[in-house]
Amino acid sequence: MGQKKAFALRLNEDMLKAIEKWAADEFRSTNGQIEYMLMKSLREAKREPRKKDGA
């Protein structure tokens, strides 16, 4: 995975609480859980980022 970039993400309180609970259940940080969810969605949609040559 390439360099990480920070940005603001607005979520409603109930959604954030559900993600935090899911993250805790799977021993991930909230940020790690969101990354996991996004990558899973990209894979399922066959839009996963391509790996650069030599990686």
JSON list of N, CA and C in Angstrom, two decimals:
[
{"chain": "A", "resi": 1, "resn": "MET", "atom": "N", "xyz": [0.85, -1.17, 0.00]},
{"chain": "A", "resi": 1, "resn": "MET", "atom": "CA", "xyz": [0.00, 0.00, 0.00]},
{"chain": "A", "resi": 1, "resn": "MET", "atom": "C", "xyz": [0.90, 1.23, 0.00]},
{"chain": "A", "resi": 2, "resn": "GLY", "atom": "N", "xyz": [0.48, 2.26, -0.69]},
{"chain": "A", "resi": 2, "resn": "GLY", "atom": "CA", "xyz": [1.27, 3.48, -0.82]},
{"chain": "A", "resi": 2, "resn": "GLY", "atom": "C", "xyz": [1.24, 4.35, 0.42]},
{"chain": "A", "resi": 3, "resn": "GLN", "atom": "N", "xyz": [1.69, 5.55, 0.23]},
{"chain": "A", "resi": 3, "resn": "GLN", "atom": "CA", "xyz": [1.73, 6.51, 1.32]},
{"chain": "A", "resi": 3, "resn": "GLN", "atom": "C", "xyz": [0.31, 6.84, 1.79]},
{"chain": "A", "resi": 4, "resn": "LYS", "atom": "N", "xyz": [0.13, 6.97, 3.08]},
{"chain": "A", "resi": 4, "resn": "LYS", "atom": "CA", "xyz": [-1.19, 7.27, 3.63]},
{"chain": "A", "resi": 4, "resn": "LYS", "atom": "C", "xyz": [-1.42, 8.77, 3.64]},
{"chain": "A", "resi": 5, "resn": "LYS", "atom": "N", "xyz": [-2.66, 9.15, 3.39]},
{"chain": "A", "resi": 5, "resn": "LYS", "atom": "CA", "xyz": [-3.04, 10.54, 3.33]},
{"chain": "A", "resi": 5, "resn": "LYS", "atom": "C", "xyz": [-4.18, 10.78, 4.33]},
{"chain": "A", "resi": 6, "resn": "ALA", "atom": "N", "xyz": [-4.08, 11.82, 5.11]},
{"chain": "A", "resi": 6, "resn": "ALA", "atom": "CA", "xyz": [-5.11, 12.13, 6.11]},
{"chain": "A", "resi": 6, "resn": "ALA", "atom": "C", "xyz": [-6.18, 13.03, 5.50]},
{"chain": "A", "resi": 7, "resn": "PHE", "atom": "N", "xyz": [-7.43, 12.80, 5.93]},
{"chain": "A", "resi": 7, "resn": "PHE", "atom": "CA", "xyz": [-8.53, 13.68, 5.54]},
{"chain": "A", "resi": 7, "resn": "PHE", "atom": "C", "xyz": [-9.64, 13.54, 6.57]},
{"chain": "A", "resi": 8, "resn": "ALA", "atom": "N", "xyz": [-10.50, 14.54, 6.62]},
{"chain": "A", "resi": 8, "resn": "ALA", "atom": "CA", "xyz": [-11.61, 14.54, 7.58]},
{"chain": "A", "resi": 8, "resn": "ALA", "atom": "C", "xyz": [-12.76, 13.68, 7.03]},
{"chain": "A", "resi": 9, "resn": "LEU", "atom": "N", "xyz": [-13.38, 12.93, 7.90]},
{"chain": "A", "resi": 9, "resn": "LEU", "atom": "CA", "xyz": [-14.52, 12.10, 7.53]},
{"chain": "A", "resi": 9, "resn": "LEU", "atom": "C", "xyz": [-15.65, 12.38, 8.52]},
{"chain": "A", "resi": 10, "resn": "ARG", "atom": "N", "xyz": [-16.78, 12.79, 8.02]},
{"chain": "A", "resi": 10, "resn": "ARG", "atom": "CA", "xyz": [-17.91, 13.07, 8.89]},
{"chain": "A", "resi": 10, "resn": "ARG", "atom": "C", "xyz": [-18.86, 11.87, 8.88]},
{"chain": "A", "resi": 11, "resn": "LEU", "atom": "N", "xyz": [-19.16, 11.36, 10.06]},
{"chain": "A", "resi": 11, "resn": "LEU", "atom": "CA", "xyz": [-20.10, 10.24, 10.22]},
{"chain": "A", "resi": 11, "resn": "LEU", "atom": "C", "xyz": [-21.11, 10.62, 11.28]},
{"chain": "A", "resi": 12, "resn": "ASN", "atom": "N", "xyz": [-22.31, 10.08, 11.15]},
{"chain": "A", "resi": 12, "resn": "ASN", "atom": "CA", "xyz": [-23.25, 10.34, 12.23]},
{"chain": "A", "resi": 12, "resn": "ASN", "atom": "C", "xyz": [-22.84, 9.50, 13.44]},
{"chain": "A", "resi": 13, "resn": "GLU", "atom": "N", "xyz": [-23.26, 9.92, 14.60]},
{"chain": "A", "resi": 13, "resn": "GLU", "atom": "CA", "xyz": [-22.80, 9.32, 15.86]},
{"chain": "A", "resi": 13, "resn": "GLU", "atom": "C", "xyz": [-23.11, 7.83, 15.95]},
{"chain": "A", "resi": 14, "resn": "ASP", "atom": "N", "xyz": [-24.30, 7.42, 15.51]},
{"chain": "A", "resi": 14, "resn": "ASP", "atom": "CA", "xyz": [-24.68, 6.00, 15.59]},
{"chain": "A", "resi": 14, "resn": "ASP", "atom": "C", "xyz": [-23.80, 5.14, 14.70]},
{"chain": "A", "resi": 15, "resn": "MET", "atom": "N", "xyz": [-23.49, 5.63, 13.50]},
{"chain": "A", "resi": 15, "resn": "MET", "atom": "CA", "xyz": [-22.63, 4.88, 12.59]},
{"chain": "A", "resi": 15, "resn": "MET", "atom": "C", "xyz": [-21.23, 4.73, 13.18]},
{"chain": "A", "resi": 16, "resn": "LEU", "atom": "N", "xyz": [-20.71, 5.81, 13.73]},
{"chain": "A", "resi": 16, "resn": "LEU", "atom": "CA", "xyz": [-19.38, 5.77, 14.33]},
{"chain": "A", "resi": 16, "resn": "LEU", "atom": "C", "xyz": [-19.34, 4.78, 15.50]},
{"chain": "A", "resi": 17, "resn": "LYS", "atom": "N", "xyz": [-20.34, 4.81, 16.34]},
{"chain": "A", "resi": 17, "resn": "LYS", "atom": "CA", "xyz": [-20.40, 3.87, 17.47]},
{"chain": "A", "resi": 17, "resn": "LYS", "atom": "C", "xyz": [-20.42, 2.43, 16.99]},
{"chain": "A", "resi": 18, "resn": "ALA", "atom": "N", "xyz": [-21.18, 2.15, 15.93]},
{"chain": "A", "resi": 18, "resn": "ALA", "atom": "CA", "xyz": [-21.24, 0.79, 15.39]},
{"chain": "A", "resi": 18, "resn": "ALA", "atom": "C", "xyz": [-19.88, 0.36, 14.84]},
{"chain": "A", "resi": 19, "resn": "ILE", "atom": "N", "xyz": [-19.19, 1.26, 14.16]},
{"chain": "A", "resi": 19, "resn": "ILE", "atom": "CA", "xyz": [-17.86, 0.95, 13.61]},
{"chain": "A", "resi": 19, "resn": "ILE", "atom": "C", "xyz": [-16.86, 0.75, 14.75]},
{"chain": "A", "resi": 20, "resn": "GLU", "atom": "N", "xyz": [-16.92, 1.59, 15.77]},
{"chain": "A", "resi": 20, "resn": "GLU", "atom": "CA", "xyz": [-16.02, 1.43, 16.91]},
{"chain": "A", "resi": 20, "resn": "GLU", "atom": "C", "xyz": [-16.23, 0.09, 17.61]},
{"chain": "A", "resi": 21, "resn": "LYS", "atom": "N", "xyz": [-17.48, -0.32, 17.76]},
{"chain": "A", "resi": 21, "resn": "LYS", "atom": "CA", "xyz": [-17.78, -1.62, 18.39]},
{"chain": "A", "resi": 21, "resn": "LYS", "atom": "C", "xyz": [-17.25, -2.76, 17.54]},
{"chain": "A", "resi": 22, "resn": "TRP", "atom": "N", "xyz": [-17.48, -2.71, 16.23]},
{"chain": "A", "resi": 22, "resn": "TRP", "atom": "CA", "xyz": [-17.00, -3.74, 15.31]},
{"chain": "A", "resi": 22, "resn": "TRP", "atom": "C", "xyz": [-15.47, -3.81, 15.38]},
{"chain": "A", "resi": 23, "resn": "ALA", "atom": "N", "xyz": [-14.81, -2.66, 15.38]},
{"chain": "A", "resi": 23, "resn": "ALA", "atom": "CA", "xyz": [-13.35, -2.60, 15.45]},
{"chain": "A", "resi": 23, "resn": "ALA", "atom": "C", "xyz": [-12.86, -3.26, 16.74]},
{"chain": "A", "resi": 24, "resn": "ALA", "atom": "N", "xyz": [-13.47, -2.93, 17.86]},
{"chain": "A", "resi": 24, "resn": "ALA", "atom": "CA", "xyz": [-13.07, -3.51, 19.14]},
{"chain": "A", "resi": 24, "resn": "ALA", "atom": "C", "xyz": [-13.27, -5.03, 19.14]},
{"chain": "A", "resi": 25, "resn": "ASP", "atom": "N", "xyz": [-14.38, -5.49, 18.56]},
{"chain": "A", "resi": 25, "resn": "ASP", "atom": "CA", "xyz": [-14.66, -6.92, 18.49]},
{"chain": "A", "resi": 25, "resn": "ASP", "atom": "C", "xyz": [-13.60, -7.68, 17.68]},
{"chain": "A", "resi": 26, "resn": "GLU", "atom": "N", "xyz": [-12.98, -7.00, 16.71]},
{"chain": "A", "resi": 26, "resn": "GLU", "atom": "CA", "xyz": [-11.99, -7.63, 15.85]},
{"chain": "A", "resi": 26, "resn": "GLU", "atom": "C", "xyz": [-10.56, -7.17, 16.16]},
{"chain": "A", "resi": 27, "resn": "PHE", "atom": "N", "xyz": [-10.39, -6.51, 17.32]},
{"chain": "A", "resi": 27, "resn": "PHE", "atom": "CA", "xyz": [-9.07, -6.07, 17.79]},
{"chain": "A", "resi": 27, "resn": "PHE", "atom": "C", "xyz": [-8.36, -5.18, 16.78]},
{"chain": "A", "resi": 28, "resn": "ARG", "atom": "N", "xyz": [-9.12, -4.25, 16.19]},
{"chain": "A", "resi": 28, "resn": "ARG", "atom": "CA", "xyz": [-8.58, -3.26, 15.27]},
{"chain": "A", "resi": 28, "resn": "ARG", "atom": "C", "xyz": [-8.84, -1.87, 15.83]},
{"chain": "A", "resi": 29, "resn": "SER", "atom": "N", "xyz": [-8.09, -0.90, 15.34]},
{"chain": "A", "resi": 29, "resn": "SER", "atom": "CA", "xyz": [-8.41, 0.49, 15.64]},
{"chain": "A", "resi": 29, "resn": "SER", "atom": "C", "xyz": [-9.62, 0.88, 14.79]},
{"chain": "A", "resi": 30, "resn": "THR", "atom": "N", "xyz": [-10.25, 1.97, 15.15]},
{"chain": "A", "resi": 30, "resn": "THR", "atom": "CA", "xyz": [-11.37, 2.46, 14.34]},
{"chain": "A", "resi": 30, "resn": "THR", "atom": "C", "xyz": [-10.90, 2.77, 12.93]},
{"chain": "A", "resi": 31, "resn": "ASN", "atom": "N", "xyz": [-9.75, 3.43, 12.82]},
{"chain": "A", "resi": 31, "resn": "ASN", "atom": "CA", "xyz": [-9.19, 3.75, 11.50]},
{"chain": "A", "resi": 31, "resn": "ASN", "atom": "C", "xyz": [-8.91, 2.46, 10.72]},
{"chain": "A", "resi": 32, "resn": "GLY", "atom": "N", "xyz": [-8.31, 1.48, 11.37]},
{"chain": "A", "resi": 32, "resn": "GLY", "atom": "CA", "xyz": [-8.02, 0.20, 10.72]},
{"chain": "A", "resi": 32, "resn": "GLY", "atom": "C", "xyz": [-9.28, -0.49, 10.24]},
{"chain": "A", "resi": 33, "resn": "GLN", "atom": "N", "xyz": [-10.35, -0.38, 11.03]},
{"chain": "A", "resi": 33, "resn": "GLN", "atom": "CA", "xyz": [-11.62, -1.00, 10.64]},
{"chain": "A", "resi": 33, "resn": "GLN", "atom": "C", "xyz": [-12.20, -0.32, 9.41]},
{"chain": "A", "resi": 34, "resn": "ILE", "atom": "N", "xyz": [-12.13, 1.00, 9.37]},
{"chain": "A", "resi": 34, "resn": "ILE", "atom": "CA", "xyz": [-12.65, 1.74, 8.21]},
{"chain": "A", "resi": 34, "resn": "ILE", "atom": "C", "xyz": [-11.84, 1.38, 6.97]},
{"chain": "A", "resi": 35, "resn": "GLU", "atom": "N", "xyz": [-10.50, 1.29, 7.11]},
{"chain": "A", "resi": 35, "resn": "GLU", "atom": "CA", "xyz": [-9.67, 0.88, 5.97]},
{"chain": "A", "resi": 35, "resn": "GLU", "atom": "C", "xyz": [-10.05, -0.52, 5.50]},
{"chain": "A", "resi": 36, "resn": "TYR", "atom": "N", "xyz": [-10.25, -1.44, 6.45]},
{"chain": "A", "resi": 36, "resn": "TYR", "atom": "CA", "xyz": [-10.65, -2.82, 6.12]},
{"chain": "A", "resi": 36, "resn": "TYR", "atom": "C", "xyz": [-11.97, -2.83, 5.35]},
{"chain": "A", "resi": 37, "resn": "MET", "atom": "N", "xyz": [-12.94, -2.06, 5.85]},
{"chain": "A", "resi": 37, "resn": "MET", "atom": "CA", "xyz": [-14.26, -2.02, 5.21]},
{"chain": "A", "resi": 37, "resn": "MET", "atom": "C", "xyz": [-14.17, -1.45, 3.79]},
{"chain": "A", "resi": 38, "resn": "LEU", "atom": "N", "xyz": [-13.39, -0.39, 3.63]},
{"chain": "A", "resi": 38, "resn": "LEU", "atom": "CA", "xyz": [-13.26, 0.22, 2.30]},
{"chain": "A", "resi": 38, "resn": "LEU", "atom": "C", "xyz": [-12.56, -0.72, 1.32]},
{"chain": "A", "resi": 39, "resn": "MET", "atom": "N", "xyz": [-11.47, -1.38, 1.76]},
{"chain": "A", "resi": 39, "resn": "MET", "atom": "CA", "xyz": [-10.75, -2.29, 0.88]},
{"chain": "A", "resi": 39, "resn": "MET", "atom": "C", "xyz": [-11.62, -3.48, 0.49]},
{"chain": "A", "resi": 40, "resn": "LYS", "atom": "N", "xyz": [-12.39, -4.00, 1.45]},
{"chain": "A", "resi": 40, "resn": "LYS", "atom": "CA", "xyz": [-13.30, -5.11, 1.16]},
{"chain": "A", "resi": 40, "resn": "LYS", "atom": "C", "xyz": [-14.33, -4.70, 0.11]},
{"chain": "A", "resi": 41, "resn": "SER", "atom": "N", "xyz": [-14.87, -3.50, 0.25]},
{"chain": "A", "resi": 41, "resn": "SER", "atom": "CA", "xyz": [-15.84, -3.00, -0.73]},
{"chain": "A", "resi": 41, "resn": "SER", "atom": "C", "xyz": [-15.21, -2.82, -2.11]},
{"chain": "A", "resi": 42, "resn": "LEU", "atom": "N", "xyz": [-13.98, -2.30, -2.13]},
{"chain": "A", "resi": 42, "resn": "LEU", "atom": "CA", "xyz": [-13.27, -2.15, -3.42]},
{"chain": "A", "resi": 42, "resn": "LEU", "atom": "C", "xyz": [-13.04, -3.50, -4.09]},
{"chain": "A", "resi": 43, "resn": "ARG", "atom": "N", "xyz": [-12.63, -4.50, -3.29]},
{"chain": "A", "resi": 43, "resn": "ARG", "atom": "CA", "xyz": [-12.41, -5.85, -3.85]},
{"chain": "A", "resi": 43, "resn": "ARG", "atom": "C", "xyz": [-13.70, -6.42, -4.43]},
{"chain": "A", "resi": 44, "resn": "GLU", "atom": "N", "xyz": [-14.78, -6.30, -3.67]},
{"chain": "A", "resi": 44, "resn": "GLU", "atom": "CA", "xyz": [-16.07, -6.85, -4.10]},
{"chain": "A", "resi": 44, "resn": "GLU", "atom": "C", "xyz": [-16.57, -6.18, -5.38]},
{"chain": "A", "resi": 45, "resn": "ALA", "atom": "N", "xyz": [-16.25, -4.91, -5.55]},
{"chain": "A", "resi": 45, "resn": "ALA", "atom": "CA", "xyz": [-16.65, -4.16, -6.74]},
{"chain": "A", "resi": 45, "resn": "ALA", "atom": "C", "xyz": [-15.63, -4.30, -7.87]},
{"chain": "A", "resi": 46, "resn": "LYS", "atom": "N", "xyz": [-14.58, -5.12, -7.62]},
{"chain": "A", "resi": 46, "resn": "LYS", "atom": "CA", "xyz": [-13.49, -5.31, -8.58]},
{"chain": "A", "resi": 46, "resn": "LYS", "atom": "C", "xyz": [-12.84, -3.98, -8.96]},
{"chain": "A", "resi": 47, "resn": "ARG", "atom": "N", "xyz": [-12.62, -3.15, -7.94]},
{"chain": "A", "resi": 47, "resn": "ARG", "atom": "CA", "xyz": [-11.99, -1.84, -8.12]},
{"chain": "A", "resi": 47, "resn": "ARG", "atom": "C", "xyz": [-10.79, -1.67, -7.19]},
{"chain": "A", "resi": 48, "resn": "GLU", "atom": "N", "xyz": [-10.24, -2.81, -6.76]},
{"chain": "A", "resi": 48, "resn": "GLU", "atom": "CA", "xyz": [-9.09, -2.77, -5.86]},
{"chain": "A", "resi": 48, "resn": "GLU", "atom": "C", "xyz": [-7.93, -2.04, -6.52]},
{"chain": "A", "resi": 49, "resn": "PRO", "atom": "N", "xyz": [-7.21, -1.20, -5.76]},
{"chain": "A", "resi": 49, "resn": "PRO", "atom": "CA", "xyz": [-6.08, -0.48, -6.34]},
{"chain": "A", "resi": 49, "resn": "PRO", "atom": "C", "xyz": [-5.05, -1.46, -6.90]},
{"chain": "A", "resi": 50, "resn": "ARG", "atom": "N", "xyz": [-4.48, -1.13, -8.02]},
{"chain": "A", "resi": 50, "resn": "ARG", "atom": "CA", "xyz": [-3.46, -1.98, -8.62]},
{"chain": "A", "resi": 50, "resn": "ARG", "atom": "C", "xyz": [-2.16, -1.80, -7.89]},
{"chain": "A", "resi": 51, "resn": "LYS", "atom": "N", "xyz": [-1.42, -2.89, -7.77]},
{"chain": "A", "resi": 51, "resn": "LYS", "atom": "CA", "xyz": [-0.10, -2.83, -7.15]},
{"chain": "A", "resi": 51, "resn": "LYS", "atom": "C", "xyz": [0.89, -2.30, -8.18]},
{"chain": "A", "resi": 52, "resn": "LYS", "atom": "N", "xyz": [1.82, -1.48, -7.71]},
{"chain": "A", "resi": 52, "resn": "LYS", "atom": "CA", "xyz": [2.84, -0.92, -8.60]},
{"chain": "A", "resi": 52, "resn": "LYS", "atom": "C", "xyz": [3.84, -2.01, -8.97]},
{"chain": "A", "resi": 53, "resn": "ASP", "atom": "N", "xyz": [4.45, -1.90, -10.14]},
{"chain": "A", "resi": 53, "resn": "ASP", "atom": "CA", "xyz": [5.46, -2.87, -10.58]},
{"chain": "A", "resi": 53, "resn": "ASP", "atom": "C", "xyz": [6.59, -2.93, -9.58]},
{"chain": "A", "resi": 54, "resn": "GLY", "atom": "N", "xyz": [7.10, -4.15, -9.36]},
{"chain": "A", "resi": 54, "resn": "GLY", "atom": "CA", "xyz": [8.21, -4.35, -8.46]},
{"chain": "A", "resi": 54, "resn": "GLY", "atom": "C", "xyz": [7.80, -4.48, -7.01]},
{"chain": "A", "resi": 55, "resn": "ALA", "atom": "N", "xyz": [6.49, -4.45, -6.75]},
{"chain": "A", "resi": 55, "resn": "ALA", "atom": "CA", "xyz": [6.02, -4.56, -5.36]},
{"chain": "A", "resi": 55, "resn": "ALA", "atom": "C", "xyz": [5.46, -5.92, -5.10]}
]
